[in-house]
mmCIF file of C-alpha atoms in Angstrom:
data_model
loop_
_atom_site.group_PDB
_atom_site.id
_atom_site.type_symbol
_atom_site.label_atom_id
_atom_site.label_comp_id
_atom_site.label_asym_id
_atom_site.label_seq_id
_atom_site.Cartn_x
_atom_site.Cartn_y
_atom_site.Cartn_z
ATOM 1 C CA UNK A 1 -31.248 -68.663 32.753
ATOM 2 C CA UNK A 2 -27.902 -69.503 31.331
ATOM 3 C CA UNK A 3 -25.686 -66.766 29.450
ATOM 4 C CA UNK A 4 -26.096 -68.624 26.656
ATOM 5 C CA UNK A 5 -30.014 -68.614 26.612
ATOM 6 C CA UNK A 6 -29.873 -64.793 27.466
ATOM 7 C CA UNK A 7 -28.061 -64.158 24.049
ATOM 8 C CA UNK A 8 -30.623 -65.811 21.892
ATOM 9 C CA UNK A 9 -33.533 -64.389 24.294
ATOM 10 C CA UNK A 10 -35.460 -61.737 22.351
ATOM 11 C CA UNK A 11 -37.768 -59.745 25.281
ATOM 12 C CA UNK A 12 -40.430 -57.447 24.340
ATOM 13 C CA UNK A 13 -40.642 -56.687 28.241
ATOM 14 C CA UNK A 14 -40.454 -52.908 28.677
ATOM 15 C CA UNK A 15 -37.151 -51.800 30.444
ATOM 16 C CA UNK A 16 -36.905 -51.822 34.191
ATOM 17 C CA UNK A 17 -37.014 -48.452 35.631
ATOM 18 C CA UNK A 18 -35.232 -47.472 38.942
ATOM 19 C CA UNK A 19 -37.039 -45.849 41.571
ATOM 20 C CA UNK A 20 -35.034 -42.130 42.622
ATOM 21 C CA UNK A 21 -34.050 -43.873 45.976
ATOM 22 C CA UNK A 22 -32.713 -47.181 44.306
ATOM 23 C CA UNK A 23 -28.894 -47.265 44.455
ATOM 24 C CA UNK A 24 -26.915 -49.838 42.312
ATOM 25 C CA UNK A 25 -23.419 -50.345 43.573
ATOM 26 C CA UNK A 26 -20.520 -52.921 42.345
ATOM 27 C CA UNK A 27 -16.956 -54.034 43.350
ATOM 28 C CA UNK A 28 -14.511 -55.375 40.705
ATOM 29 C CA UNK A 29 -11.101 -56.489 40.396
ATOM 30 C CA UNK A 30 -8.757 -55.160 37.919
ATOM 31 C CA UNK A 31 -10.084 -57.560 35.379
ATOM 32 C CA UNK A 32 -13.849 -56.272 35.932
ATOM 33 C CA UNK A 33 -14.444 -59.196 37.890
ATOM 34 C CA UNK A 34 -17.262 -58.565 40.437
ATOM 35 C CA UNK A 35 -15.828 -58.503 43.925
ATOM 36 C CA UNK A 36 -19.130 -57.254 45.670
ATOM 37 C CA UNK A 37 -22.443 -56.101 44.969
ATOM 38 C CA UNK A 38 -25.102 -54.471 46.505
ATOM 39 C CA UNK A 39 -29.092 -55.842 46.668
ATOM 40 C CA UNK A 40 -30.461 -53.587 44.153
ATOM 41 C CA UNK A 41 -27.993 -54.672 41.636
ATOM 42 C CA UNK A 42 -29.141 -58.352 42.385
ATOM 43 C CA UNK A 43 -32.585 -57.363 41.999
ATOM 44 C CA UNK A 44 -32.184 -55.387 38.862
ATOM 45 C CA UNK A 45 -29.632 -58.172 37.291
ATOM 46 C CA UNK A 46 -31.637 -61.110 38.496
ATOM 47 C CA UNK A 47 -28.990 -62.622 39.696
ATOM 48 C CA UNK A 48 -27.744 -64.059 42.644
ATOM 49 C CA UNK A 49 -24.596 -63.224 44.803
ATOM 50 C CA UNK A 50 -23.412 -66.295 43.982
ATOM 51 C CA UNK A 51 -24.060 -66.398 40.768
ATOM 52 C CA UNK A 52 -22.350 -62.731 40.541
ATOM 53 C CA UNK A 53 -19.488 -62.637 42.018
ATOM 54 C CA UNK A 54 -16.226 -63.096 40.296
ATOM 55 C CA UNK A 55 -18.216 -63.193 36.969
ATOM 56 C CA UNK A 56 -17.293 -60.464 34.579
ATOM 57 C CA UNK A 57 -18.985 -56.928 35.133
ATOM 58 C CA UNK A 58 -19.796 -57.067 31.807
ATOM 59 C CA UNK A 59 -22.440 -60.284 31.916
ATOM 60 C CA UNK A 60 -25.426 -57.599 32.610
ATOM 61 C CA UNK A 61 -24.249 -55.690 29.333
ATOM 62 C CA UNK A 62 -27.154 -55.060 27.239
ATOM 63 C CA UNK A 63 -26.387 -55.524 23.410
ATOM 64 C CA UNK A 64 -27.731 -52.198 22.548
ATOM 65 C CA UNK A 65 -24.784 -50.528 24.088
ATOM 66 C CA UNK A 66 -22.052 -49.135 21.366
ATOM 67 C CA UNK A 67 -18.562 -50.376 22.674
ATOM 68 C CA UNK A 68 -17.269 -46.824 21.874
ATOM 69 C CA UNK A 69 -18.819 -46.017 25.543
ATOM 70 C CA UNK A 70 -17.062 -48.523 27.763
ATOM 71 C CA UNK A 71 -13.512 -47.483 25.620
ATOM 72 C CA UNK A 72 -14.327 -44.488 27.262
ATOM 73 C CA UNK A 73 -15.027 -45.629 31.126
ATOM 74 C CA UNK A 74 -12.093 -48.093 30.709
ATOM 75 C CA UNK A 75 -9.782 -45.301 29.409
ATOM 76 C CA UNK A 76 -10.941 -43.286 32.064
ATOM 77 C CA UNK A 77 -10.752 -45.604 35.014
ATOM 78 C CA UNK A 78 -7.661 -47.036 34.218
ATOM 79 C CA UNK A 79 -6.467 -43.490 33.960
ATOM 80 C CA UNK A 80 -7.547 -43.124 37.836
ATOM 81 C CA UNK A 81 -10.219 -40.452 36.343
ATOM 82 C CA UNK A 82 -14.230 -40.228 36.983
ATOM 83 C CA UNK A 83 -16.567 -40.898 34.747
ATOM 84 C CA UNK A 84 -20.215 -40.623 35.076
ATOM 85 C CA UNK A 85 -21.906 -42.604 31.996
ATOM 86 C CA UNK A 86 -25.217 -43.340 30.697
ATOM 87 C CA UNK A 87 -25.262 -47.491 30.381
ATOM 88 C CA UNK A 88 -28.236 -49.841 29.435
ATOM 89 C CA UNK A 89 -27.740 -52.921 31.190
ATOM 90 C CA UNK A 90 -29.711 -56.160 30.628
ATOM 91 C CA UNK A 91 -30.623 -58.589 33.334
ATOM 92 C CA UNK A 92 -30.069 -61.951 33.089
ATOM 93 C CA UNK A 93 -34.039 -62.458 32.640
ATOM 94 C CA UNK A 94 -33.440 -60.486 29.449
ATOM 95 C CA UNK A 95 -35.329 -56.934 30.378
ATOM 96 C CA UNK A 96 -33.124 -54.076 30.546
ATOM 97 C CA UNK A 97 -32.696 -51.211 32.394
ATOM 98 C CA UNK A 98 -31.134 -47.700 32.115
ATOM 99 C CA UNK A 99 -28.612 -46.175 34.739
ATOM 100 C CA UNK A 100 -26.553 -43.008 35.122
ATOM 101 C CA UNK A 101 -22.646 -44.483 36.236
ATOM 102 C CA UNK A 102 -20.546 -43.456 38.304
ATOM 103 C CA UNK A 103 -17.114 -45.287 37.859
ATOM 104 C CA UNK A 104 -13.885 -44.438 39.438
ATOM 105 C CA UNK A 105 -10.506 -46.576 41.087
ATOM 106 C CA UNK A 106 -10.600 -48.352 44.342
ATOM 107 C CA UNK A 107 -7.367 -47.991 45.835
ATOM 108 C CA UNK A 108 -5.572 -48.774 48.533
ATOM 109 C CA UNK A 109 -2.044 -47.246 49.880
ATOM 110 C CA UNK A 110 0.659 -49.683 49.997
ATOM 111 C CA UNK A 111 4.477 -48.431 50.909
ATOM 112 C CA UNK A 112 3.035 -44.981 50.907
ATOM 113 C CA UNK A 113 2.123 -45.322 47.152
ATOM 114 C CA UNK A 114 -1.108 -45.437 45.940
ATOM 115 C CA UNK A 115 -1.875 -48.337 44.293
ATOM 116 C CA UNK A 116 -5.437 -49.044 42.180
ATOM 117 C CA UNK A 117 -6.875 -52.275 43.203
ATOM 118 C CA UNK A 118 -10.076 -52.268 41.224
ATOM 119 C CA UNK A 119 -12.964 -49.962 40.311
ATOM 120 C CA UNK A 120 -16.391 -49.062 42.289
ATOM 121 C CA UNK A 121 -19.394 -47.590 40.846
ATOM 122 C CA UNK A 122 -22.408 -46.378 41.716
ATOM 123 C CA UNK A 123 -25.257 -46.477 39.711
ATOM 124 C CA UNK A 124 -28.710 -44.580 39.669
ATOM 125 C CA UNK A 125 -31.386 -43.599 37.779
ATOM 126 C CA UNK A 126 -30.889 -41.151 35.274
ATOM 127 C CA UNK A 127 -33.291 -38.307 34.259
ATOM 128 C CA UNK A 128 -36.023 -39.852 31.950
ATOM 129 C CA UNK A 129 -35.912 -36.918 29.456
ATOM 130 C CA UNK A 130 -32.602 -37.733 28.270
ATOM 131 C CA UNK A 131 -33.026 -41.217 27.717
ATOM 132 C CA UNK A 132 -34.522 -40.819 24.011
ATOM 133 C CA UNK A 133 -31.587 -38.525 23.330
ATOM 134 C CA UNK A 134 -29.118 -40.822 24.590
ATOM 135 C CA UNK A 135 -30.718 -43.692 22.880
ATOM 136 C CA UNK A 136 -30.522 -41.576 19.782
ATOM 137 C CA UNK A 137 -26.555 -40.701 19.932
ATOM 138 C CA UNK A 138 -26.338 -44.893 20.912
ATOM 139 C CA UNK A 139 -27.690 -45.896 18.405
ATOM 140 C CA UNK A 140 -25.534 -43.840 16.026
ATOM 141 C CA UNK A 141 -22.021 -44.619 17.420
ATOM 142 C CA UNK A 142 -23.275 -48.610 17.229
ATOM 143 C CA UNK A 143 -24.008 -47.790 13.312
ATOM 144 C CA UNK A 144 -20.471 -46.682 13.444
ATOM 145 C CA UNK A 145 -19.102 -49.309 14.784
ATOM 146 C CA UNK A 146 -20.485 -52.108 12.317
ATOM 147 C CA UNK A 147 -18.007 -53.815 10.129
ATOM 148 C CA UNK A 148 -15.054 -54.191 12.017
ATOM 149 C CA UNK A 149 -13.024 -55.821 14.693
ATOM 150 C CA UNK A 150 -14.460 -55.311 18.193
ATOM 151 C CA UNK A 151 -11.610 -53.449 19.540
ATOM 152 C CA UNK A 152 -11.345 -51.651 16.083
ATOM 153 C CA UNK A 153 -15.142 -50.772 16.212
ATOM 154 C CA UNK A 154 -15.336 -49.278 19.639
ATOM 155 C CA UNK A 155 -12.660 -46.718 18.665
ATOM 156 C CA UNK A 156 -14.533 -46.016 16.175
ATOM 157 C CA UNK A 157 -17.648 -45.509 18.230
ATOM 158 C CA UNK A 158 -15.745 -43.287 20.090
ATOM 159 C CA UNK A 159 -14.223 -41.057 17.443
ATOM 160 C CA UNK A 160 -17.738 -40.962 16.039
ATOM 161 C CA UNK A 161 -19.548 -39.733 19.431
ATOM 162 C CA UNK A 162 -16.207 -37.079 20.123
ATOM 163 C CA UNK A 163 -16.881 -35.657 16.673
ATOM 164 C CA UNK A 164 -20.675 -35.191 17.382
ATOM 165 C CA UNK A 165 -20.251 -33.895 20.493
ATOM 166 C CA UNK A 166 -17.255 -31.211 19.225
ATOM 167 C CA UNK A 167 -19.749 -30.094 17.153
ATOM 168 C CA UNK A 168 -21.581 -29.093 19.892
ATOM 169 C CA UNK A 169 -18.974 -27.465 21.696
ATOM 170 C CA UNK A 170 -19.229 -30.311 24.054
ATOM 171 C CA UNK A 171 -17.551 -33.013 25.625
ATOM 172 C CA UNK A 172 -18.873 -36.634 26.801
ATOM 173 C CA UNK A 173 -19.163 -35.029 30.686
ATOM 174 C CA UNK A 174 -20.541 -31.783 29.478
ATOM 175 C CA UNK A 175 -23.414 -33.532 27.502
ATOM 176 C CA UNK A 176 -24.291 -35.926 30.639
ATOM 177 C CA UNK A 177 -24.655 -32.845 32.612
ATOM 178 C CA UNK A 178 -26.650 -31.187 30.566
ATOM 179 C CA UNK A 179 -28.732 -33.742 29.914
ATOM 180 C CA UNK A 180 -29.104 -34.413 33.231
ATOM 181 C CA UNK A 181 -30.322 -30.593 33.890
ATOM 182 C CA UNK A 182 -27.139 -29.415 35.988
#
Protein backbone atom coordinates (compact mmCIF):
# COMPACT_ATOMS: atom_id res chain seq x y z
CA UNK A 1 0.00 0.00 0.00
CA UNK A 2 1.26 3.31 -1.16
CA UNK A 3 1.41 6.47 1.28
CA UNK A 4 -0.90 7.90 -0.72
CA UNK A 5 -3.62 5.09 -0.43
CA UNK A 6 -2.90 4.98 3.42
CA UNK A 7 -4.14 8.68 3.70
CA UNK A 8 -7.47 8.14 2.10
CA UNK A 9 -7.72 4.53 3.87
CA UNK A 10 -10.45 4.71 6.52
CA UNK A 11 -9.89 1.23 8.86
CA UNK A 12 -12.40 0.16 11.27
CA UNK A 13 -9.71 -2.58 12.29
CA UNK A 14 -9.25 -2.38 16.07
CA UNK A 15 -5.70 -1.09 17.05
CA UNK A 16 -2.81 -3.47 17.26
CA UNK A 17 -1.83 -4.21 20.71
CA UNK A 18 1.81 -5.09 21.77
CA UNK A 19 2.48 -8.04 23.68
CA UNK A 20 4.63 -6.95 27.31
CA UNK A 21 7.74 -8.69 25.72
CA UNK A 22 7.44 -6.90 22.23
CA UNK A 23 10.17 -4.24 21.89
CA UNK A 24 9.96 -1.59 19.05
CA UNK A 25 13.27 0.03 18.38
CA UNK A 26 14.36 2.72 15.53
CA UNK A 27 17.54 4.51 14.23
CA UNK A 28 17.29 7.96 12.56
CA UNK A 29 19.40 10.54 11.19
CA UNK A 30 19.21 14.05 12.19
CA UNK A 31 16.44 14.60 9.73
CA UNK A 32 14.27 11.61 11.31
CA UNK A 33 15.28 9.57 8.57
CA UNK A 34 15.20 5.85 9.56
CA UNK A 35 18.72 4.51 9.74
CA UNK A 36 17.73 1.05 11.33
CA UNK A 37 14.95 -0.76 12.67
CA UNK A 38 14.25 -3.58 14.58
CA UNK A 39 11.63 -6.72 13.50
CA UNK A 40 8.86 -5.78 15.68
CA UNK A 41 8.72 -2.37 14.27
CA UNK A 42 8.47 -4.07 10.73
CA UNK A 43 5.83 -6.20 11.94
CA UNK A 44 3.83 -3.58 13.67
CA UNK A 45 4.43 -0.93 10.62
CA UNK A 46 3.93 -3.48 7.91
CA UNK A 47 6.61 -2.53 6.30
CA UNK A 48 9.61 -3.78 4.97
CA UNK A 49 13.34 -2.89 5.72
CA UNK A 50 13.55 -1.76 2.53
CA UNK A 51 10.77 -0.05 2.26
CA UNK A 52 11.78 1.69 5.78
CA UNK A 53 14.82 2.77 5.76
CA UNK A 54 15.80 6.26 4.97
CA UNK A 55 12.01 7.08 4.80
CA UNK A 56 10.91 9.64 7.29
CA UNK A 57 10.16 8.38 10.97
CA UNK A 58 7.18 10.05 10.67
CA UNK A 59 5.45 7.75 7.67
CA UNK A 60 3.91 5.37 10.59
CA UNK A 61 2.33 8.64 12.20
CA UNK A 62 -1.18 8.03 12.90
CA UNK A 63 -3.44 11.15 12.14
CA UNK A 64 -4.99 11.09 15.49
CA UNK A 65 -1.84 12.33 17.04
CA UNK A 66 -1.95 16.30 18.06
CA UNK A 67 1.39 17.82 16.66
CA UNK A 68 1.71 19.64 20.05
CA UNK A 69 3.31 16.09 21.20
CA UNK A 70 6.13 15.60 18.73
CA UNK A 71 7.01 19.74 19.37
CA UNK A 72 7.65 18.31 22.52
CA UNK A 73 9.98 15.06 21.68
CA UNK A 74 11.68 17.23 18.99
CA UNK A 75 12.33 20.06 21.53
CA UNK A 76 13.47 17.60 23.78
CA UNK A 77 15.74 15.50 21.65
CA UNK A 78 17.28 18.15 19.96
CA UNK A 79 17.91 19.53 23.39
CA UNK A 80 20.00 16.13 24.08
CA UNK A 81 17.08 15.47 26.83
CA UNK A 82 14.80 12.15 27.38
CA UNK A 83 11.57 11.92 26.73
CA UNK A 84 9.30 9.08 27.28
CA UNK A 85 5.90 9.77 25.23
CA UNK A 86 2.68 8.19 24.65
CA UNK A 87 2.41 7.97 20.50
CA UNK A 88 -0.32 6.24 18.31
CA UNK A 89 1.29 5.11 15.32
CA UNK A 90 -0.47 3.76 12.20
CA UNK A 91 0.87 1.02 10.02
CA UNK A 92 1.06 1.27 6.62
CA UNK A 93 -1.99 -1.35 6.37
CA UNK A 94 -3.89 1.45 8.08
CA UNK A 95 -4.51 -0.22 11.81
CA UNK A 96 -2.87 1.54 14.51
CA UNK A 97 -1.23 0.86 17.45
CA UNK A 98 -0.35 2.52 20.82
CA UNK A 99 3.29 2.70 22.33
CA UNK A 100 4.99 4.23 25.36
CA UNK A 101 8.47 6.16 23.69
CA UNK A 102 11.42 6.37 24.69
CA UNK A 103 13.45 8.98 22.60
CA UNK A 104 16.81 10.32 23.32
CA UNK A 105 20.33 11.44 21.06
CA UNK A 106 22.63 8.98 19.51
CA UNK A 107 25.93 10.34 19.73
CA UNK A 108 29.13 9.72 19.00
CA UNK A 109 32.53 11.50 20.36
CA UNK A 110 34.46 13.15 17.75
CA UNK A 111 37.75 15.41 18.79
CA UNK A 112 36.76 14.70 22.32
CA UNK A 113 33.40 16.57 21.81
CA UNK A 114 30.31 15.04 21.84
CA UNK A 115 28.58 15.34 18.90
CA UNK A 116 24.59 14.13 18.31
CA UNK A 117 24.35 12.08 15.27
CA UNK A 118 20.71 11.12 15.37
CA UNK A 119 18.07 9.87 17.81
CA UNK A 120 17.16 6.12 19.08
CA UNK A 121 14.05 5.07 20.66
CA UNK A 122 12.62 2.41 22.14
CA UNK A 123 9.21 1.71 22.11
CA UNK A 124 6.81 -0.59 24.24
CA UNK A 125 3.60 -1.14 25.28
CA UNK A 126 2.13 1.16 27.52
CA UNK A 127 -0.26 0.39 30.46
CA UNK A 128 -3.81 -0.16 28.96
CA UNK A 129 -5.55 1.90 31.72
CA UNK A 130 -4.14 5.03 30.60
CA UNK A 131 -4.84 4.77 27.12
CA UNK A 132 -8.56 6.25 27.39
CA UNK A 133 -7.04 9.06 29.42
CA UNK A 134 -4.43 9.77 27.04
CA UNK A 135 -6.78 9.51 24.19
CA UNK A 136 -8.90 11.97 26.08
CA UNK A 137 -6.07 14.82 26.68
CA UNK A 138 -5.21 13.91 22.55
CA UNK A 139 -7.96 14.54 21.49
CA UNK A 140 -8.21 17.93 23.23
CA UNK A 141 -4.79 19.45 22.30
CA UNK A 142 -5.80 18.29 18.40
CA UNK A 143 -9.15 20.51 19.02
CA UNK A 144 -6.63 23.09 19.88
CA UNK A 145 -4.72 22.91 17.26
CA UNK A 146 -7.46 23.33 14.41
CA UNK A 147 -7.36 26.46 12.39
CA UNK A 148 -3.96 27.27 11.93
CA UNK A 149 -0.62 26.76 10.34
CA UNK A 150 0.94 23.38 11.17
CA UNK A 151 3.88 24.70 12.91
CA UNK A 152 1.55 27.42 14.46
CA UNK A 153 -0.96 24.67 15.61
CA UNK A 154 1.40 22.33 17.33
CA UNK A 155 2.53 25.18 19.63
CA UNK A 156 -0.56 25.59 20.30
CA UNK A 157 -1.20 21.98 21.16
CA UNK A 158 1.46 22.30 23.35
CA UNK A 159 0.58 25.42 25.30
CA UNK A 160 -2.85 23.84 25.55
CA UNK A 161 -1.62 20.33 27.12
CA UNK A 162 1.18 22.53 29.57
CA UNK A 163 -1.80 24.53 30.81
CA UNK A 164 -3.88 21.35 31.59
CA UNK A 165 -1.32 19.65 33.05
CA UNK A 166 -0.19 22.94 35.43
CA UNK A 167 -3.40 22.66 36.58
CA UNK A 168 -2.67 19.56 37.88
CA UNK A 169 0.44 20.37 39.43
CA UNK A 170 1.97 18.30 36.77
CA UNK A 171 4.26 18.19 34.06
CA UNK A 172 4.21 16.08 30.63
CA UNK A 173 6.84 13.37 32.50
CA UNK A 174 5.02 13.51 35.75
CA UNK A 175 1.61 12.61 34.08
CA UNK A 176 3.29 9.60 31.96
CA UNK A 177 4.48 8.29 35.18
CA UNK A 178 1.62 8.40 36.84
CA UNK A 179 -0.28 7.09 34.40
CA UNK A 180 1.87 4.49 33.97
CA UNK A 181 1.53 3.53 37.90
CA UNK A 182 5.24 4.51 38.99
Amino acid sequence: MTTATLATTRTTVPDRVLAEEDLIITKTDLQGRLTYCNETFLRFSALTEDEALGRPHNIIRHPEMPGGIFTLLWQRAQAGEELFAYVRNRGLDGVGYWVLAYVTQSCDVRDGCKVAVGYHSMRRAPRAAAIPEVTEVYAKMRAAEVGSSRKAAAAAGLEWLTHYLAERGLTYDQWVWELEGR
